[in-house]
Structure formats: structure tokens, C-alpha cells
Short mmCIF file of C-alpha atoms in Angstrom, two decimals:
data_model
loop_
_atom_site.label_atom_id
_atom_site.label_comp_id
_atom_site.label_asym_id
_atom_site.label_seq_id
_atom_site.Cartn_x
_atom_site.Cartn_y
_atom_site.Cartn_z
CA UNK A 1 118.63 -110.38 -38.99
CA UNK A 2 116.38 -111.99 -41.58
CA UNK A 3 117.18 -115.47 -42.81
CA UNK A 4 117.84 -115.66 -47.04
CA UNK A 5 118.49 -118.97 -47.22
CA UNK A 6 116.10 -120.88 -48.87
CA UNK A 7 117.43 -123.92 -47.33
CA UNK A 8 116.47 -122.55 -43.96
CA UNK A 9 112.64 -122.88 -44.20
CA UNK A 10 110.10 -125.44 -44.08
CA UNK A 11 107.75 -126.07 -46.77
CA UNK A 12 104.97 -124.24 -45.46
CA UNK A 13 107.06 -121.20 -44.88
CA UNK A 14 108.25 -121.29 -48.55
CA UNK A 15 104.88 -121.69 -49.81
CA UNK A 16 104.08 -118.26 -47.96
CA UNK A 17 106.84 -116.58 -48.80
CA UNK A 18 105.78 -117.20 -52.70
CA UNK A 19 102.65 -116.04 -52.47
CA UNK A 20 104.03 -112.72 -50.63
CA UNK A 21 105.73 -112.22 -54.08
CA UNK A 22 109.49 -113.47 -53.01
CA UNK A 23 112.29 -113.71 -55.64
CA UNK A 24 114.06 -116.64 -55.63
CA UNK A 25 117.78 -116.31 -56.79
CA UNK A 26 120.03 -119.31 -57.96
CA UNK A 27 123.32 -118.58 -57.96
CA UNK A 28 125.10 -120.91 -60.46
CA UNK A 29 128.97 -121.55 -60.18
CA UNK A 30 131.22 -124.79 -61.47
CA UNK A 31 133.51 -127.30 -60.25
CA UNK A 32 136.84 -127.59 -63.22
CA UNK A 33 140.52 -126.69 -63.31
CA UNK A 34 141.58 -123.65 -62.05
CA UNK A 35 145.74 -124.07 -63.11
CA UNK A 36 148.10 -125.08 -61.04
CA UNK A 37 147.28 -122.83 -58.30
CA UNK A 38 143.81 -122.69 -57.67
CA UNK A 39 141.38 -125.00 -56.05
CA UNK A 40 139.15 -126.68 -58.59
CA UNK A 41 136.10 -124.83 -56.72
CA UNK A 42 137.46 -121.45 -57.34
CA UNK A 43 133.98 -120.41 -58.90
CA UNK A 44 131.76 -121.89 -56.32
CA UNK A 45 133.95 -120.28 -53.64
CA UNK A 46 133.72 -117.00 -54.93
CA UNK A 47 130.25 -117.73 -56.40
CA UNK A 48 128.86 -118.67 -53.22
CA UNK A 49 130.38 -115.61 -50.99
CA UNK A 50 129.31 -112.98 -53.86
CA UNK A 51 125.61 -114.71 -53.94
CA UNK A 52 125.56 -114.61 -49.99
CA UNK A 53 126.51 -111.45 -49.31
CA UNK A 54 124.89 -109.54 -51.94
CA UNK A 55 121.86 -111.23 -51.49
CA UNK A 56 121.74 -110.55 -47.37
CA UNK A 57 122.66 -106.71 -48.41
CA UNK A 58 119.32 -106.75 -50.78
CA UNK A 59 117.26 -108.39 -48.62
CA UNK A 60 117.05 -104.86 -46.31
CA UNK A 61 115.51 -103.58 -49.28
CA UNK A 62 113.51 -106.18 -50.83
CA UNK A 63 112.07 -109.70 -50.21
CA UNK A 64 114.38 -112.42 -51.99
CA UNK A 65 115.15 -116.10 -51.01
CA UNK A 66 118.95 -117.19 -52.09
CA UNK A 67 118.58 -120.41 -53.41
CA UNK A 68 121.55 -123.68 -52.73
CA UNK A 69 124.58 -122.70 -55.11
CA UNK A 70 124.54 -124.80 -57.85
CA UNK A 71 128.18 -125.98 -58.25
CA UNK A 72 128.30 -128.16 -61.56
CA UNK A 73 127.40 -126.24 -64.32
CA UNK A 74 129.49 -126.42 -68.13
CA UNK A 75 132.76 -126.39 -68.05
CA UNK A 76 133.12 -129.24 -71.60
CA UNK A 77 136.23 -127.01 -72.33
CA UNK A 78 138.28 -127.56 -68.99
CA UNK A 79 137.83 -131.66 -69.43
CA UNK A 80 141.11 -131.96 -71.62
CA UNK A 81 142.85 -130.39 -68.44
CA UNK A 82 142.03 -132.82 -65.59
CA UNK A 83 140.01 -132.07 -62.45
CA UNK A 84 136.77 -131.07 -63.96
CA UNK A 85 132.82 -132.14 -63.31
CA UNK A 86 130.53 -130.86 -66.03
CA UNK A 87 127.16 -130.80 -67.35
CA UNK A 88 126.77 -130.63 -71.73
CA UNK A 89 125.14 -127.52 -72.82
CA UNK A 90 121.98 -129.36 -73.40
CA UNK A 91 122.08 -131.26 -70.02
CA UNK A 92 122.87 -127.99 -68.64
CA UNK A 93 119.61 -126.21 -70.07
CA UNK A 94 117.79 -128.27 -68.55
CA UNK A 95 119.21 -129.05 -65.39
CA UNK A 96 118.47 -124.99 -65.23
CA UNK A 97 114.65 -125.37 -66.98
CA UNK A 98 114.00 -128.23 -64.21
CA UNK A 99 115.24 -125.94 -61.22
CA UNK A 100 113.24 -123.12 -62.52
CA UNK A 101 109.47 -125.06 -63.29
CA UNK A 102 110.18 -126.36 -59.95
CA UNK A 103 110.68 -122.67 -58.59
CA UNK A 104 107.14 -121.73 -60.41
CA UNK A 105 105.29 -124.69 -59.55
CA UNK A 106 106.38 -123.63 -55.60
CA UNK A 107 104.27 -120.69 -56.62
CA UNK A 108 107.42 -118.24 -57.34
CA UNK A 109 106.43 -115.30 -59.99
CA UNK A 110 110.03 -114.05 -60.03
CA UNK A 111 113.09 -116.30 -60.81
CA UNK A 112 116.71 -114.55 -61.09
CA UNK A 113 119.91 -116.45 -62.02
CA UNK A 114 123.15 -115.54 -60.78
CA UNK A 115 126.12 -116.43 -62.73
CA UNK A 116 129.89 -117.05 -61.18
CA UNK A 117 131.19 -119.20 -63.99
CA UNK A 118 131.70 -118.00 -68.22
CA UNK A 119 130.49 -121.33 -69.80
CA UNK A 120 127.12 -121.06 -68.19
CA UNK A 121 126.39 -118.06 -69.43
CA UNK A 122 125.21 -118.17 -72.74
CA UNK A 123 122.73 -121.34 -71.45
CA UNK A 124 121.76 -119.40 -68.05
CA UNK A 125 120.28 -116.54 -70.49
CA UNK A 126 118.52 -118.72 -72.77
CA UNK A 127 116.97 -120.57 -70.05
CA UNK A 128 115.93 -117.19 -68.28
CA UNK A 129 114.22 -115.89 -71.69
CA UNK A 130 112.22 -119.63 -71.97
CA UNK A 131 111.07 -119.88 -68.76
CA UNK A 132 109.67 -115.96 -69.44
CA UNK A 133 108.20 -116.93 -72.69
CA UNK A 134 106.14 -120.03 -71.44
CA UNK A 135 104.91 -118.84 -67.63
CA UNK A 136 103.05 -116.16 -66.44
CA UNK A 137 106.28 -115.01 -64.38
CA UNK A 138 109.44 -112.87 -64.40
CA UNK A 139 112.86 -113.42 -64.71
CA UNK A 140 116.28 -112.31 -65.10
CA UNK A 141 120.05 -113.41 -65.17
CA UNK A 142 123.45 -112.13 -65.15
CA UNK A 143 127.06 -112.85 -64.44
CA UNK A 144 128.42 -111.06 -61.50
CA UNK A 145 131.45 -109.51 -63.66
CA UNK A 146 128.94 -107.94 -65.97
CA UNK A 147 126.89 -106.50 -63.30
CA UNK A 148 130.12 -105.01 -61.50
CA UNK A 149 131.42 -104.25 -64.92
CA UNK A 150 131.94 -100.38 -63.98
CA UNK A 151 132.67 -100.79 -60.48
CA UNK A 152 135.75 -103.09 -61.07
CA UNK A 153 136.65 -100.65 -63.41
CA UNK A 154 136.82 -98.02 -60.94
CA UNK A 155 138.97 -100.09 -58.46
CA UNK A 156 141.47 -100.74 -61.44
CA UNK A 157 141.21 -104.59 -60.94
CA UNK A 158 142.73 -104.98 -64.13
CA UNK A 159 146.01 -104.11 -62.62
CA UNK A 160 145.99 -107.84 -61.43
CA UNK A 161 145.06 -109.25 -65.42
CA UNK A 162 142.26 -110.22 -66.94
CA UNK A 163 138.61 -109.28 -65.50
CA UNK A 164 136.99 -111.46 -64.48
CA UNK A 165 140.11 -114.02 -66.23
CA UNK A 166 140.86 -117.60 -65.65
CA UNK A 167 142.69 -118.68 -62.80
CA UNK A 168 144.69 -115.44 -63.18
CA UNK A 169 145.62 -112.73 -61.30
CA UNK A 170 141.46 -111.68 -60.46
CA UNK A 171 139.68 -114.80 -59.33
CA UNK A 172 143.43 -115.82 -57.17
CA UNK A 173 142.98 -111.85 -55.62
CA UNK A 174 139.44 -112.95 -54.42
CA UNK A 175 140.09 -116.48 -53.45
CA UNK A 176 143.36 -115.37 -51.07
CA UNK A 177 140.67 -113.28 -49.51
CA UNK A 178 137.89 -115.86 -48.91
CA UNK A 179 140.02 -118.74 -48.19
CA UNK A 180 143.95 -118.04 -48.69
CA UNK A 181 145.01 -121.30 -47.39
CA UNK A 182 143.58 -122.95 -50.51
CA UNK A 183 146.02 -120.82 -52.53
CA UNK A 184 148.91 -122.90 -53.73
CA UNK A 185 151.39 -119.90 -53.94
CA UNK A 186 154.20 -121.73 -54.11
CA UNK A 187 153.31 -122.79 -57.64
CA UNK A 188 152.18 -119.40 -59.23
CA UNK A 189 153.91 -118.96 -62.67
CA UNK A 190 156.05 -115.27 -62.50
CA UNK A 191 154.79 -115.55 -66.32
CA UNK A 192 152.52 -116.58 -68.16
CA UNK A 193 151.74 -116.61 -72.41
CA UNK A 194 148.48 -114.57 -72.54
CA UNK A 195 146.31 -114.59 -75.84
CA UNK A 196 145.07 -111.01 -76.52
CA UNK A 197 141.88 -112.14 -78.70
CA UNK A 198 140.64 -113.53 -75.57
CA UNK A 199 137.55 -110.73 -74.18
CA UNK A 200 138.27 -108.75 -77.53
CA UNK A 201 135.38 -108.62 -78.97
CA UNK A 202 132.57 -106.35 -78.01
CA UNK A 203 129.97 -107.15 -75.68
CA UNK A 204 127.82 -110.25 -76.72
CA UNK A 205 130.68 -111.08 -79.64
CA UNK A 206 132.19 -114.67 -79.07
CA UNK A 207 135.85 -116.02 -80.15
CA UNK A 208 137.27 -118.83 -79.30
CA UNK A 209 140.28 -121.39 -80.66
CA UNK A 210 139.99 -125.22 -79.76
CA UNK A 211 141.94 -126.07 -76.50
CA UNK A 212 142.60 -122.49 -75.61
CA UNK A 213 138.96 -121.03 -74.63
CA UNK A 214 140.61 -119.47 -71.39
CA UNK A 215 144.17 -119.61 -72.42
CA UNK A 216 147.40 -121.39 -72.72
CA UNK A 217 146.93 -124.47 -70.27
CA UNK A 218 143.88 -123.61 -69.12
CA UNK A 219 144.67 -120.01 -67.70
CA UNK A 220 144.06 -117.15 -68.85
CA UNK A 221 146.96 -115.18 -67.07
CA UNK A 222 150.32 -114.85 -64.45
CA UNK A 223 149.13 -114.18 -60.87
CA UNK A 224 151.85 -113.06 -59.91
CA UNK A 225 150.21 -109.31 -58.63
CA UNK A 226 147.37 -111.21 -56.99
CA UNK A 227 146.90 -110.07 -53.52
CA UNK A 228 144.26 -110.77 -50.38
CA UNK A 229 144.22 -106.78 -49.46
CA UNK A 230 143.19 -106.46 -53.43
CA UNK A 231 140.37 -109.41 -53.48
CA UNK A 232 138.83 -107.75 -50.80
CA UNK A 233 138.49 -104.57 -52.63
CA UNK A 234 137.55 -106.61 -55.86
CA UNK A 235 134.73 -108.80 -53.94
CA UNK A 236 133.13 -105.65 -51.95
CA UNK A 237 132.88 -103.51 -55.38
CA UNK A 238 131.14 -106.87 -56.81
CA UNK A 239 128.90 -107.42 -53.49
CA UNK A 240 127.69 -103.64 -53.43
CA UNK A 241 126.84 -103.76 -57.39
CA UNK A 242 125.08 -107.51 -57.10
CA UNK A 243 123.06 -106.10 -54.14
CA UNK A 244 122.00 -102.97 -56.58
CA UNK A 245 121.20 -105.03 -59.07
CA UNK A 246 119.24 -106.95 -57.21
CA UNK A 247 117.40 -104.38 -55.84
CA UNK A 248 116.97 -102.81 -58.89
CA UNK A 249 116.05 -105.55 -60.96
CA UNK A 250 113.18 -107.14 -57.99
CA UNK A 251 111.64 -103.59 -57.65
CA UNK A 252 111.27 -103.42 -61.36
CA UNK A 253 109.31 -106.78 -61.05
CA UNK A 254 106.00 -105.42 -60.60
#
């Protein structure tokens, strides 16, 4: 089986690989608060497993390189709740800008940014369309909710709350079925005080309310239907509809 870590290679086996017109994908999670339940690297974990599997699924197909997870990103709005590391929005840009000049001065023509946390988001876009507009290269970026948008949809994963949610029902589904001994059941709320304006909007619409971005204390919602049979139905819908995208989005890169 072909090797798509990036981290695998040596230099000169990199520098090849660019020229052979690789894609380079850098899959960007968080370290913060994840309630009471959930491991403070909830995002990276799933991050990381989505970004790894998705990307060894595409690479059948076409030539990509999975760059190391980055597992900081900004998360300003989970500081008030305690176990958090994060990056400002404009030390976050260009942590990203640096990561991806350093991509095109590898040689890299193609630079795709995959998103596991909400906060990065609106930065990981911006830095996607300004690394575009100034090099001779392509790009794109996306969160992995968005991309599997249709698919979740079709394996009712809002049965378990909020999609993708914070620290609720979803992301505690997919972390019992990567690594269920990190789940704290014992202290899963049987309820939980949702906030219905949260995801209201329409796509690309914002709203937001000071110490409640993603909820009442930092959650967005009881886990109390959260399953591992159900994350692994959640995480292989996401996996097949990364890899797609991926596809996709590389073989449009020409």
C-alpha cells in the first residue's frame, strides 16, 4: 500500500513528489474544552482519523500527500471554560499563510485544507483564497461536516443532536468509536439547555451571543443517545464523502 504521510519521506522524495504534481492536504483540528465528558482533543482525534482515512481512500485514485495534523488552531471562545490552547484569529492566519508558502516554496502547485474544528473555519478559507490570489498555484478548503453535509443527512445523525455540535451527542458518537475509553460516560448530562439560534441561519450566515458560541457551558447538546455502533456509521459516511471530495476536487486541479 502506498505511504500518504508526508512525514514518511525524505526531502528528496518530497521534492519529487512536487514536481509530479502532488497535493498536499493539511488537516487542521484544535486542542479546547469539550464539556465534562469529552477529552479536550476531541477534534484532533476525530480530525486526525477522518484526514487519515479519507486521504489513504483517495490516494487509489489520485496522488496526494496528508500533511502532520495541525492540532492548535482558534478556539478564543472556549478560554473562559478551562482546558483550552489557542491561536488569535490573526496568529491563526498566519500560522496557516506560513504552512502554506512553505508548501509552495517545496514546489507544491496544489494546497488543500482540511477542517475538523468550527472556529478555524472562517480563517482556513480566507487563507486558502490569499494564498490563490498571490501564487501561481491551486487551492481549496473545507470542513469535513460540510463536505459530508448530505451523507450525514442520509444516516439521520441528527438523531444523536446537533451536526456536527459541540461536545454533544455527534462528536461523543464518533469519539466512543475511535477511542471509547477516553469517554467519561459516567458524567454525561441526561439533559442539557440547548439554544435553537445556534446553526439557524443559512449557509455562510453567522450568529453568535458572548459566552455561548457553542452553547450553555460550552456544549452545544445532551449526549445522552450517543453511541459507538452510531459513530461508526457517522465517521464512514464522513470518510467516503472526504475521499470524494478529494478526488473530485485534485482531478479538477488541472
Amino acid at each position: 500500500m502506498k505511504r500518504v504521510s508526508f512525514s514518511d519521506y525524505t526531502r528528496e522524495e518530497i521534492t519529487t513528489m512536487a514536481r509530479q504534481g502532488y497535493a498536499v492536504v493539511i488537516p487542521l483540528a484544535a486542542t479546547e474544552q469539550h464539556g465534562p465528558h469529552l477529552p479536550v482533543f476531541t477534534d484532533s482525534i476525530i480530525g486526525d482519523y477522518i484526514a487519515v482515512k479519507a486521504a489513504e481512500q483517495a490516494l487509489n485514485a489520485v496522488p496526494l500527500l496528508l500533511a502532520p495534523l495541525l492540532p492548535i488552531g482558534c478556539s478564543q471562545h472556549h478560554l473562559a471554560f478551562g482546558g483550552t490552547l489557542s491561536f488569535t484569529s490573526t496568529t491563526y492566519m498566519h500560522v496557516l499563510r506560513d504552512i502554506g508558502e512553505s508548501l509552495v516554496k517545496d514546489g507544491f502547485g496544489k494546497i488543500i485544507f482540511l477542517n475538523g474544528h468550527g472556529g478555524n473555519e472562517p480563517i482556513m478559507h480566507q487563507t486558502a483564497n490569499d494564498l490563490a490570489v498571490q501564487y501561481p498555484i491551486w487551492t481549496a478548503s473545507a470542513s469535513y461536516w460540510s463536505v459530508a453535509r448530505e451523507a450525514l443527512q442520509a444516516v439521520n445523525a441528527s438523531e444523536v443532536g446537533m451536526v456536527p455540535g459541540h461536545a454533544g451527542g455527534f462528536e461523543t458518537s464518533a469519539v466512543m468509536a475511535i477511542r471509547p475509553d477516553l469517554v467519561r460516560t459516567d458524567c454525561i448530562a441526561s439533559e442539557h439547555i440547548g439554544r435553537p439560534w445556534i446553526n439557524s441561519g443559512p449557509l455562510g450566515a453567522f450568529i453568535g451571543r458572548h459566552q455561548e458560541l457553542t452553547g450553555v457551558d460550552g456544549y452545544t447538546d445532551a449526549a445522552v443517545h450517543a453511541t459507538e455502533e452510531k459513530g461508526r456509521i457517522y465517521l464512514d459516511a464522513i470518510i467516503d464523502s472526504v475521499s470524494l471530495w478529494l478526488i473530485r476536487t485534485i482531478k479538477s486541479m488541472e
